[in-house]
mmCIF file of C-alpha atoms and ligand atoms in Angstrom:
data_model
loop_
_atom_site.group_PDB
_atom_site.id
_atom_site.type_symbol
_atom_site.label_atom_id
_atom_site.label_comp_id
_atom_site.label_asym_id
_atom_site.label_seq_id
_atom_site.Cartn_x
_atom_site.Cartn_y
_atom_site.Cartn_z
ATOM 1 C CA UNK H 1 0.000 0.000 0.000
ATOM 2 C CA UNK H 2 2.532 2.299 0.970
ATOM 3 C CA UNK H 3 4.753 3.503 -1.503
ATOM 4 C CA UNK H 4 7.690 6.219 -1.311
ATOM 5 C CA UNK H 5 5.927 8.567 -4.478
ATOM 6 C CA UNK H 6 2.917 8.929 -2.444
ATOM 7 C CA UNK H 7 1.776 12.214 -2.058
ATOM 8 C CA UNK H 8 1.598 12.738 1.442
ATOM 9 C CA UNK H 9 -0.423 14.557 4.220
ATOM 10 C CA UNK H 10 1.128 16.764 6.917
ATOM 11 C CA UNK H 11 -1.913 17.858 9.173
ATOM 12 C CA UNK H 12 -1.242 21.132 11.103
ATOM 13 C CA UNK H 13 -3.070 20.766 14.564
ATOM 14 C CA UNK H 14 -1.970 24.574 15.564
ATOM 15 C CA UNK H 15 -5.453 25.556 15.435
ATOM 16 C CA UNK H 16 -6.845 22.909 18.071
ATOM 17 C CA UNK H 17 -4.740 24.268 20.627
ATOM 18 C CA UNK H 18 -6.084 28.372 19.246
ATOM 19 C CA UNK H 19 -9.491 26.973 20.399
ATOM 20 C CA UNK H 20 -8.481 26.182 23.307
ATOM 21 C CA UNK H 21 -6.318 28.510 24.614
ATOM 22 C CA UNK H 22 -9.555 30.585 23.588
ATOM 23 C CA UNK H 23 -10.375 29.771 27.238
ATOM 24 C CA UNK H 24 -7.552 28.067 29.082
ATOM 25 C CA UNK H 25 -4.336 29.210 29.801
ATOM 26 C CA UNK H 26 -2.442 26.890 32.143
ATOM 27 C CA UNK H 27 -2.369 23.010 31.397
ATOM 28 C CA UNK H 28 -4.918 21.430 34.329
ATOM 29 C CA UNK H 29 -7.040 24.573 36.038
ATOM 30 C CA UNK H 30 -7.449 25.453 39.385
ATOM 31 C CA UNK H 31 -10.934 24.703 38.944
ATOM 32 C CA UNK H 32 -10.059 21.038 38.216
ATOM 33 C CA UNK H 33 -10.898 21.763 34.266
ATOM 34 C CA UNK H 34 -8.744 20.045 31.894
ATOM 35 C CA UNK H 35 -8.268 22.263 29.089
ATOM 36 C CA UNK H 36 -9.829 21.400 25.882
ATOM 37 C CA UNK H 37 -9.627 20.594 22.831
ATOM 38 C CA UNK H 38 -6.648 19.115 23.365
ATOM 39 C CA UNK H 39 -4.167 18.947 20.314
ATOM 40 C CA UNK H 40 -2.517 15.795 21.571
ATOM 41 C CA UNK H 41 -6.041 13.822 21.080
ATOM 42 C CA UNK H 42 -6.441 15.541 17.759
ATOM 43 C CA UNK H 43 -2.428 13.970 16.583
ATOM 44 C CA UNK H 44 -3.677 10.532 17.815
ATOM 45 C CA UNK H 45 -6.706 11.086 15.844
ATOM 46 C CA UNK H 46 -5.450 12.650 12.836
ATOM 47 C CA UNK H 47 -3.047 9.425 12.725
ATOM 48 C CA UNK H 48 -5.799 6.964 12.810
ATOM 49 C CA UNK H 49 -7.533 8.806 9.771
ATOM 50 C CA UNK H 50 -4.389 8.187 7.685
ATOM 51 C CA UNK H 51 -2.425 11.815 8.455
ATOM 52 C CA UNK H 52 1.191 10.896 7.472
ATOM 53 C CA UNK H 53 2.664 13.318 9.636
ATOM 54 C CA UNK H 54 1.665 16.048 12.338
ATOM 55 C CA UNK H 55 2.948 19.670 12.105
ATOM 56 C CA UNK H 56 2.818 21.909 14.660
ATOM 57 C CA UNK H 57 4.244 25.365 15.766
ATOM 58 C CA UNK H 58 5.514 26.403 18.655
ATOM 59 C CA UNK H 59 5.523 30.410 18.380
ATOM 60 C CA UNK H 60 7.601 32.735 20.542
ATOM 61 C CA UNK H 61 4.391 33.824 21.497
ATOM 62 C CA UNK H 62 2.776 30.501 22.347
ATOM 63 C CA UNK H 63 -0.675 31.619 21.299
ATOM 64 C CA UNK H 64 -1.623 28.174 20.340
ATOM 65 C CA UNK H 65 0.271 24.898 20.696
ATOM 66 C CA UNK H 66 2.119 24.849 23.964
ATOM 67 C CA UNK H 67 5.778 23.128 25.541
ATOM 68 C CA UNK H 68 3.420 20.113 27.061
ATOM 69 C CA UNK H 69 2.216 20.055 23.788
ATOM 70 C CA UNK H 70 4.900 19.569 21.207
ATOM 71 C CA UNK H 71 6.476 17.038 24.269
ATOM 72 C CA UNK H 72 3.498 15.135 24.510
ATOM 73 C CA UNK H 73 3.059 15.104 20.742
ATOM 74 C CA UNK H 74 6.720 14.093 19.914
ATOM 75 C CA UNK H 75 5.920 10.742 22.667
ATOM 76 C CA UNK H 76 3.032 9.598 21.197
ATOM 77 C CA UNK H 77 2.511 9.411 17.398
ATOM 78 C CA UNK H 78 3.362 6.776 15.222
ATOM 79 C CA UNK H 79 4.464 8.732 12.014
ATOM 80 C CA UNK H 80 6.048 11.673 11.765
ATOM 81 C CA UNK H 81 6.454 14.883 13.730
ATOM 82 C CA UNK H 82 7.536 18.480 11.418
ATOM 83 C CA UNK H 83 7.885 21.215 13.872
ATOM 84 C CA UNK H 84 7.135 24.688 12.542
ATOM 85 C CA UNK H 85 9.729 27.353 14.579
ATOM 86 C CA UNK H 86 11.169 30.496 14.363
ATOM 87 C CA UNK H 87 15.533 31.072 13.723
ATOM 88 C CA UNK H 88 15.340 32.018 17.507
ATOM 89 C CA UNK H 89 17.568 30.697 20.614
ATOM 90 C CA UNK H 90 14.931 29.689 23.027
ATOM 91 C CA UNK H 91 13.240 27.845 20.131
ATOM 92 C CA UNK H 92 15.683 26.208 18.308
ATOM 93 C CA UNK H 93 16.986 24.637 21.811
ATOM 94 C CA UNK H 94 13.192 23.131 22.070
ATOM 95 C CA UNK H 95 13.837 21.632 19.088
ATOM 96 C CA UNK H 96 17.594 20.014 19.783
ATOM 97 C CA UNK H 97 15.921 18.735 22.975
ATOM 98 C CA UNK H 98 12.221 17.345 21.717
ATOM 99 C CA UNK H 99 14.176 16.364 18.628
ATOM 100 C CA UNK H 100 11.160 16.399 16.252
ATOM 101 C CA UNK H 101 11.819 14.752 12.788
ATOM 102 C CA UNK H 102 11.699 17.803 10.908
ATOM 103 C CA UNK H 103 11.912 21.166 11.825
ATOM 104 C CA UNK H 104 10.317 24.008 9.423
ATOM 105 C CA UNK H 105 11.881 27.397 9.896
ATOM 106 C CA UNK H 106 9.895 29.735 9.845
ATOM 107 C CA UNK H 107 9.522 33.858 9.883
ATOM 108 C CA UNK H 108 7.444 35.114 12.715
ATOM 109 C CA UNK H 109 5.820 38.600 13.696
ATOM 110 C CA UNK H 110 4.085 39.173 16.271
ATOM 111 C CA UNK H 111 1.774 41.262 15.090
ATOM 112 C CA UNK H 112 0.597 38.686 12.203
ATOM 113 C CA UNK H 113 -2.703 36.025 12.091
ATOM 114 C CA UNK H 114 -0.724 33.221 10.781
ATOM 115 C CA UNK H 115 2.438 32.827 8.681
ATOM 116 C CA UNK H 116 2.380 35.496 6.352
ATOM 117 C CA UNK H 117 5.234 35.422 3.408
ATOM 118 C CA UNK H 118 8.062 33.277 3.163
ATOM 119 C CA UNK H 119 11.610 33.045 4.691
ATOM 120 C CA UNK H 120 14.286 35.840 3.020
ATOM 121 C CA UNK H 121 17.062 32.838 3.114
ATOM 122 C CA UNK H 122 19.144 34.595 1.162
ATOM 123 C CA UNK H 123 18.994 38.160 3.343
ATOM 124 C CA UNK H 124 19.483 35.657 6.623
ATOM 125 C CA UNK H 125 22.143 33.048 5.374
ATOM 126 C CA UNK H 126 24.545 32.940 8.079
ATOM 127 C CA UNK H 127 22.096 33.002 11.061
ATOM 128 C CA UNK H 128 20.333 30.122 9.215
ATOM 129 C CA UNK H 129 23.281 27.946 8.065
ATOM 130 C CA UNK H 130 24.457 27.823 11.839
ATOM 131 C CA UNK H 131 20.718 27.034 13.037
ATOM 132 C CA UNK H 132 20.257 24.273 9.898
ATOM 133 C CA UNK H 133 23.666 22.698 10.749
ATOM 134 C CA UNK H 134 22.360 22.655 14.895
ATOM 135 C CA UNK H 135 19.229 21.145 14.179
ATOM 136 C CA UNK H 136 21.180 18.797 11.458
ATOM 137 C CA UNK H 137 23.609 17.484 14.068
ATOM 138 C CA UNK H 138 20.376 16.616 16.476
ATOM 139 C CA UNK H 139 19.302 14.149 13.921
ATOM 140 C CA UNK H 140 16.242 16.687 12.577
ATOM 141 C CA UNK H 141 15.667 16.638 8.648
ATOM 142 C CA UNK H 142 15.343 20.894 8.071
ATOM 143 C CA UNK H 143 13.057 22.644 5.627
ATOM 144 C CA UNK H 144 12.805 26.071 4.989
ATOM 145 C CA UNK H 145 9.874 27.760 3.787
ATOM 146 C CA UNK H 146 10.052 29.929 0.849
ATOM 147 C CA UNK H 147 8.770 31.840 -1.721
ATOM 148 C CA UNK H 148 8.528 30.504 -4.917
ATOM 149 C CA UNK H 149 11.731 32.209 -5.648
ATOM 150 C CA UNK H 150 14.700 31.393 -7.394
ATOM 151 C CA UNK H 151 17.093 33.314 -5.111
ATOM 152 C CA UNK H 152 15.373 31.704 -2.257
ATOM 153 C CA UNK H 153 15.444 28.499 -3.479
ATOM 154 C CA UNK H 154 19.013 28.552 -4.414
ATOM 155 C CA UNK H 155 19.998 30.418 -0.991
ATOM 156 C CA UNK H 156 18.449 27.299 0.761
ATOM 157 C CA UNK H 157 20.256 24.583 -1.029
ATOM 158 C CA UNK H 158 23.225 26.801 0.066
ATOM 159 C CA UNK H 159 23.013 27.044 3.715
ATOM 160 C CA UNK H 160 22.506 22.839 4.340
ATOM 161 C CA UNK H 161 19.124 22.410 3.893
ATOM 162 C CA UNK H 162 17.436 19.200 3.479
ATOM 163 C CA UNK H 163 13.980 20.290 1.835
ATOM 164 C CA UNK H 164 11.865 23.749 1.308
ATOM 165 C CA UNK H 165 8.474 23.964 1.634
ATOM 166 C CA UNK H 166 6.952 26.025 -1.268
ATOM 167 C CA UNK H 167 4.172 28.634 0.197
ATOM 168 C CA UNK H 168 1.309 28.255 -1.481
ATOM 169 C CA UNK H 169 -0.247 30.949 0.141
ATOM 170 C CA UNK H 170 -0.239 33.460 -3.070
ATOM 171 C CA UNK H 171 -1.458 30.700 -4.960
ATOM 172 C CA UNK H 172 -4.186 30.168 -2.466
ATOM 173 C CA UNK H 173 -5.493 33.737 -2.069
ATOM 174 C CA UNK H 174 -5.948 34.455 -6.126
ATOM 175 C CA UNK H 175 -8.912 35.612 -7.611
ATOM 176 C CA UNK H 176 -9.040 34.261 -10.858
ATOM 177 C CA UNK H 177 -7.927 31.065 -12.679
ATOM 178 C CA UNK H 178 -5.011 33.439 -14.943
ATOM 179 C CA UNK H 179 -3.685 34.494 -11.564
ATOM 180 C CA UNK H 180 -3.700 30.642 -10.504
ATOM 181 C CA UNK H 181 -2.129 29.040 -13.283
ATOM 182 C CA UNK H 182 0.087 31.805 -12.838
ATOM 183 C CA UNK H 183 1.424 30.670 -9.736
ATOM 184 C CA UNK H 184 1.196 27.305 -10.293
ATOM 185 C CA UNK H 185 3.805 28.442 -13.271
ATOM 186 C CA UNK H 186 6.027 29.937 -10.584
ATOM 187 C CA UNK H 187 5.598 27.192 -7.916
ATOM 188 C CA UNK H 188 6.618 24.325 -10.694
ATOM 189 C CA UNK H 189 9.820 26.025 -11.343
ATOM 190 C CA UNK H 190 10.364 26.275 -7.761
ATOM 191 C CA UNK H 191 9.994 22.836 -7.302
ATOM 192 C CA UNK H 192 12.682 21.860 -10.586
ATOM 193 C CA UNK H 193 14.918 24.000 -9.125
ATOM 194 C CA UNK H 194 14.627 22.695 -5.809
ATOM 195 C CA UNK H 195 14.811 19.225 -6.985
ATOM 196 C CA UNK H 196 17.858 19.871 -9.135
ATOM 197 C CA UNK H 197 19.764 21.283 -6.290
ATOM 198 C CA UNK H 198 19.044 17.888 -4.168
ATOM 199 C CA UNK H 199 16.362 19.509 -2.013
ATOM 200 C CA UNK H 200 13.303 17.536 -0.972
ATOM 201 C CA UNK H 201 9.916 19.702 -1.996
ATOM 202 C CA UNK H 202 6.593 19.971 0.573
ATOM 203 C CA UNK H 203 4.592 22.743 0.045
ATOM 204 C CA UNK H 204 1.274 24.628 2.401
ATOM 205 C CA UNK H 205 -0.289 27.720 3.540
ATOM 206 C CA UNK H 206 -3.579 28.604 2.509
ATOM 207 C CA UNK H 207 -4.808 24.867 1.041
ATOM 208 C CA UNK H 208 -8.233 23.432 1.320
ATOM 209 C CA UNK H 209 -10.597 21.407 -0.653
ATOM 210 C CA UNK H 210 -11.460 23.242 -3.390
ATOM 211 C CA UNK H 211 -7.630 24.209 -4.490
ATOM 212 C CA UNK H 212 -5.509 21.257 -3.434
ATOM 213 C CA UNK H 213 -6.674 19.400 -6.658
ATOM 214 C CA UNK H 214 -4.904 22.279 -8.678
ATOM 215 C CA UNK H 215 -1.403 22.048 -6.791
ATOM 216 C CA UNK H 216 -1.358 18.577 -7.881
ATOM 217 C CA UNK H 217 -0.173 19.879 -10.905
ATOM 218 C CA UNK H 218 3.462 20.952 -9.312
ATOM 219 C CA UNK H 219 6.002 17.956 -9.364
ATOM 220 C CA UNK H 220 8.204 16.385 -7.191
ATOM 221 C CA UNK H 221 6.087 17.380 -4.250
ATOM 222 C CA UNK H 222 6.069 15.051 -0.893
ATOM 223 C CA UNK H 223 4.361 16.458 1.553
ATOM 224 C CA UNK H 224 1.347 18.933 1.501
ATOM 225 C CA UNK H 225 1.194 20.652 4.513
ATOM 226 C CA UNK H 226 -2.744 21.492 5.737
ATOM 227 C CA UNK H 227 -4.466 23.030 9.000
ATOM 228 C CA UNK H 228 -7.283 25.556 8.776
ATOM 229 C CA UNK H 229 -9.517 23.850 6.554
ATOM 230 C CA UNK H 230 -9.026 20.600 7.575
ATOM 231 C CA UNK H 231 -9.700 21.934 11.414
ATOM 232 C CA UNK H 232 -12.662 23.942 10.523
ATOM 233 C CA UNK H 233 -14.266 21.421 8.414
ATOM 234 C CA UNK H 234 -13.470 18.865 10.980
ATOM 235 C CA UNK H 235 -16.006 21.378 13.584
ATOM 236 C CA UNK H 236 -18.898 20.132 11.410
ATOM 237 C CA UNK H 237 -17.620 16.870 9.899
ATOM 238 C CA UNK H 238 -15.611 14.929 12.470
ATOM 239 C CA UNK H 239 -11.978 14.809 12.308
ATOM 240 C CA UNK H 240 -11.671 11.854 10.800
ATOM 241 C CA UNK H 241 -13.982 12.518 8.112
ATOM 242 C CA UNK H 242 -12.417 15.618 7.151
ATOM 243 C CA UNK H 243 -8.678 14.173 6.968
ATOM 244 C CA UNK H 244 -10.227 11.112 4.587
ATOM 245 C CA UNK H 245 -12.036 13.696 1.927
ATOM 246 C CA UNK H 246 -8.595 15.747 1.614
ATOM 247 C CA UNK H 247 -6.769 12.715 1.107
ATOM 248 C CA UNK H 248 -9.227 11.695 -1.365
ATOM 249 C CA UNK H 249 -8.588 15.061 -3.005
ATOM 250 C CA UNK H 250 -4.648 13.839 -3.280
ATOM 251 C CA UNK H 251 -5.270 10.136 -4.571
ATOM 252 C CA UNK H 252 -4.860 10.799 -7.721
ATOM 253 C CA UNK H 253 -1.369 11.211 -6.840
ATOM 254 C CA UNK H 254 -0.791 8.674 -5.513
ATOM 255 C CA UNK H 255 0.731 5.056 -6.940
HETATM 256 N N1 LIG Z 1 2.935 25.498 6.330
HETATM 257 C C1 LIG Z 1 3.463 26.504 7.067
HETATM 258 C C2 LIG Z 1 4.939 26.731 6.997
HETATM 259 C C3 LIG Z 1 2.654 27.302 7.896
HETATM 260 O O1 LIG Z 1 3.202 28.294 8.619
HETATM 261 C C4 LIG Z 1 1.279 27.003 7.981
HETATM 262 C C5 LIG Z 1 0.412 27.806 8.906
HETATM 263 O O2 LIG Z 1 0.749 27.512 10.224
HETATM 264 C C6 LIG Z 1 0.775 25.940 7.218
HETATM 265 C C7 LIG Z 1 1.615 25.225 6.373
HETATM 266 C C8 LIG Z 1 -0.671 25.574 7.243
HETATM 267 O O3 LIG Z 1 -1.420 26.610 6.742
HETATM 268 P P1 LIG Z 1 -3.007 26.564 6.790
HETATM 269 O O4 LIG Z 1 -3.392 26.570 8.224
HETATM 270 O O5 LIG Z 1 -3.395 27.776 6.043
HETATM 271 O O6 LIG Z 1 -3.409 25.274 6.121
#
């Protein structure tokens, strides 16, 4: 069943943990509470619905998933954990310690409602090959994610990474078909380049059910990457449920 050219499913749990810390703050309450939704349920359950790997990201700000979290996480699942992080000291230690097995770096703002462009790898090279070649040594796999950019994509090949992942995010957020096919122009030579310089290619941001059919379209792609809609269609559909019709969007890809 399994085969190495599947197309695969990353499912991004982040926004589990937003509901809840919608009313919780600390991990048990002095109340007696327990805090919930809890993220680490939704991993387990995300697994058993055929999920191929979880992401989640640990902000500077920890406005969703939580320390107990990505520990808990990283103890329990069966497949594969791809932390999303910041190029920051407190962060990256995290990571050498919970040893996740990949890390996504990540730029972060504060001020921002989720992930909003790509990394500037080539304006941050010598921070990031130190923080690559840390995580490297800790046994992590390390993707950056770009831009569907040629100096981006060539910047990351250049300071040790093992994959990108391509943001789909501009993609996502066009209005009409020109703009998409545009991007899917840009994001397919991305993903050549990317695979000529040895670099694995994921790609996310942005994808739900009615425009993950079109990214199908980009080659050499592993893993799509996939929270919001899969969480908010999961509110009305059941977790499960919603995990199984977005891998049915991806079969076709897969041998
Ligand atoms: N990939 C990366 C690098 C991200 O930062 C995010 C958002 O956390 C995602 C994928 C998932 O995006 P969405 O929630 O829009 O599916």
């Amino acid at each position: 069943m399994y085969s190495v050219s599947m197309l695969k499913l990353g499912v991004n749990i982040d926004h589990v943990a937003t509901l809840r810390q919608a009313r919780y703050r600390s991990a048990r309450e002095p109340s007696g509470a327990i805090p919930e939704p809890d993220p680490v349920l939704a991993a387990m359950e995300a697994e058993l619905a055929g999920a191929h790997s979880i992401t989640a990201h640990l902000r500077e700000d920890r406005r969703h998933i939580q320390d107990r979290d990505v520990r808990l996480i990283r103890q329990t699942i069966r497949t594969r954990l791809n932390l999303e992080m910041a190029d920051v000291p407190e962060i990256v230690a995290i990571a050498e310690e919970v040893k996740p097995d990949e890390a996504c770096l990540v730029p972060e703002k504060r001020q921002e409602v989720t992930t909003e462009g790509g990394l500037n790898v080539a304006g941050a090279s010598q921070s990031l090959a130190g923080t690559v070649a840390r995580l490297k040594k800790a046994g992590i796999a390390v993707s950056l994610f770009v831009d569907p950019d040629e100096r981006q994509i060539k910047a990351s090949a250049d300071v040790g990474a093992d994959m990108v992942e391509l943001h789909t995010g501009t993609y996502a957020n066009a209005r009409h078909e020109v703009e998409q096919a545009a991007e899917i122009r840009k994001l397919t030579a991305a993903s050549q380049l990317a695979h000529k310089l040895g670099l694995r290619v994921n790609a996310g941001h942005g994808l739900n059910y009615e425009n993950t059919p079109g990214i199908l379209a980009v080659p050499h792609l592993e893993t799509l990457n996939t929270g919001h809609s899969i969480i908010s269609r999961a509110l009305l559909v059941g977790l499960r449920q919603a995990i199984a019709e977005m891998l049915a969007l991806m079969t076709p890809h897969t041998k």
